mmCIF file of C-alpha atoms in Angstrom:
data_model
loop_
_atom_site.group_PDB
_atom_site.id
_atom_site.type_symbol
_atom_site.label_atom_id
_atom_site.label_comp_id
_atom_site.label_asym_id
_atom_site.label_seq_id
_atom_site.Cartn_x
_atom_site.Cartn_y
_atom_site.Cartn_z
ATOM 1 C CA MET A 1 0.000 0.000 0.000
ATOM 2 C CA ASN A 2 1.296 3.432 -0.821
ATOM 3 C CA PRO A 3 1.086 6.235 1.776
ATOM 4 C CA SER A 4 -2.038 7.792 0.268
ATOM 5 C CA GLY A 5 -3.708 4.355 0.349
ATOM 6 C CA ASN A 6 -2.917 4.086 4.060
ATOM 7 C CA ILE A 7 -4.463 7.477 4.755
ATOM 8 C CA LEU A 8 -7.549 6.563 2.719
ATOM 9 C CA PHE A 9 -7.846 3.293 4.661
ATOM 10 C CA LEU A 10 -7.653 5.133 7.983
ATOM 11 C CA LEU A 11 -10.267 7.651 6.856
ATOM 12 C CA LEU A 12 -12.671 4.943 5.673
ATOM 13 C CA LEU A 13 -12.239 2.694 8.719
ATOM 14 C CA PRO A 14 -14.860 4.527 10.854
ATOM 15 C CA VAL A 15 -17.323 4.311 7.963
ATOM 16 C CA ALA A 16 -16.800 0.551 7.718
ATOM 17 C CA THR A 17 -17.203 0.028 11.459
ATOM 18 C CA ALA A 18 -20.419 2.070 11.466
ATOM 19 C CA GLN A 19 -21.909 -0.415 8.982
ATOM 20 C CA ILE A 20 -21.548 -3.325 11.423
ATOM 21 C CA THR A 21 -24.616 -3.868 13.559
ATOM 22 C CA PRO A 22 -23.978 -4.304 17.278
ATOM 23 C CA GLY A 23 -24.375 -7.857 18.470
ATOM 24 C CA SER A 24 -23.739 -9.372 15.051
ATOM 25 C CA CYS A 25 -21.029 -11.656 16.433
ATOM 26 C CA SER A 26 -22.432 -15.174 16.600
ATOM 27 C CA GLY A 27 -21.080 -17.311 19.411
ATOM 28 C CA CYS A 28 -19.067 -14.508 20.984
ATOM 29 C CA GLY A 29 -19.262 -14.214 24.729
ATOM 30 C CA PRO A 30 -18.141 -11.439 27.033
ATOM 31 C CA LEU A 31 -14.595 -11.647 28.355
ATOM 32 C CA SER A 32 -14.271 -12.156 32.073
ATOM 33 C CA LEU A 33 -12.135 -9.713 34.018
ATOM 34 C CA PRO A 34 -9.458 -12.299 35.017
ATOM 35 C CA LEU A 35 -9.136 -13.443 31.395
ATOM 36 C CA LEU A 36 -8.808 -9.875 30.156
ATOM 37 C CA ALA A 37 -6.248 -9.056 32.854
ATOM 38 C CA GLY A 38 -4.302 -12.198 31.963
ATOM 39 C CA LEU A 39 -4.262 -11.295 28.280
ATOM 40 C CA VAL A 40 -3.000 -7.791 29.050
ATOM 41 C CA ALA A 41 -0.318 -9.176 31.398
ATOM 42 C CA ILE A 42 0.857 -11.771 28.863
ATOM 43 C CA ASP A 43 0.974 -9.082 26.166
ATOM 44 C CA ALA A 44 3.122 -6.889 28.410
ATOM 45 C CA VAL A 45 5.491 -9.769 29.207
ATOM 46 C CA VAL A 46 5.875 -10.759 25.537
ATOM 47 C CA SER A 47 6.445 -7.123 24.541
ATOM 48 C CA PHE A 48 9.098 -6.794 27.254
ATOM 49 C CA LEU A 49 10.825 -9.972 26.036
ATOM 50 C CA ILE A 50 10.858 -8.638 22.476
ATOM 51 C CA VAL A 51 12.461 -5.397 23.686
ATOM 52 C CA ILE A 52 15.121 -7.355 25.601
ATOM 53 C CA VAL A 53 15.931 -9.576 22.596
ATOM 54 C CA VAL A 54 16.209 -6.560 20.280
ATOM 55 C CA PHE A 55 18.435 -4.775 22.796
ATOM 56 C CA VAL A 56 20.730 -7.784 23.185
ATOM 57 C CA CYS A 57 20.984 -8.369 19.434
ATOM 58 C CA ALA A 58 21.509 -4.693 18.550
ATOM 59 C CA ARG A 59 24.136 -3.728 21.107
ATOM 60 C CA PRO A 60 27.646 -3.123 19.804
ATOM 61 C CA ARG A 61 30.077 -5.935 20.395
ATOM 62 C CA SER A 62 33.751 -5.452 21.133
ATOM 63 C CA ARG A 63 36.001 -6.684 18.361
ATOM 64 C CA PRO A 64 39.209 -8.509 19.155
ATOM 65 C CA THR A 65 42.422 -6.666 18.410
ATOM 66 C CA GLN A 66 45.689 -8.082 17.182
ATOM 67 C CA ASP A 67 48.794 -6.822 19.016
ATOM 68 C CA ASN A 68 46.862 -3.783 20.266
ATOM 69 C CA LYS A 69 46.102 -2.777 16.658
ATOM 70 C CA VAL A 70 42.621 -2.365 15.293
ATOM 71 C CA TYR A 71 42.051 -4.436 12.167
ATOM 72 C CA ILE A 72 40.242 -2.599 9.391
ATOM 73 C CA ASN A 73 39.411 -4.549 6.257
ATOM 74 C CA MET A 74 40.489 -2.355 3.338
ATOM 75 C CA PRO A 75 40.419 -4.249 0.043
ATOM 76 C CA GLY A 76 43.193 -3.390 -2.354
ATOM 77 C CA ARG A 77 45.710 -2.443 0.308
ATOM 78 C CA GLY A 78 48.521 -4.805 1.191
#
């Protein structure tokens, strides 16, 4: 989707939701408070784990040096 398509989608979303009649969900029951709280807690834990994994994978790593010299790969130089 191009950016103008995204904006059009966001503008038309309220129109689409207004077309849905309330109570049209067949077989849907209300969520109990403990279930809803559990879902929110699990979502927070999973989000926190994703942040930790991204932080660990994105942090700079120290590179080993050879004889206290920093090795820089420069193709074409001896």
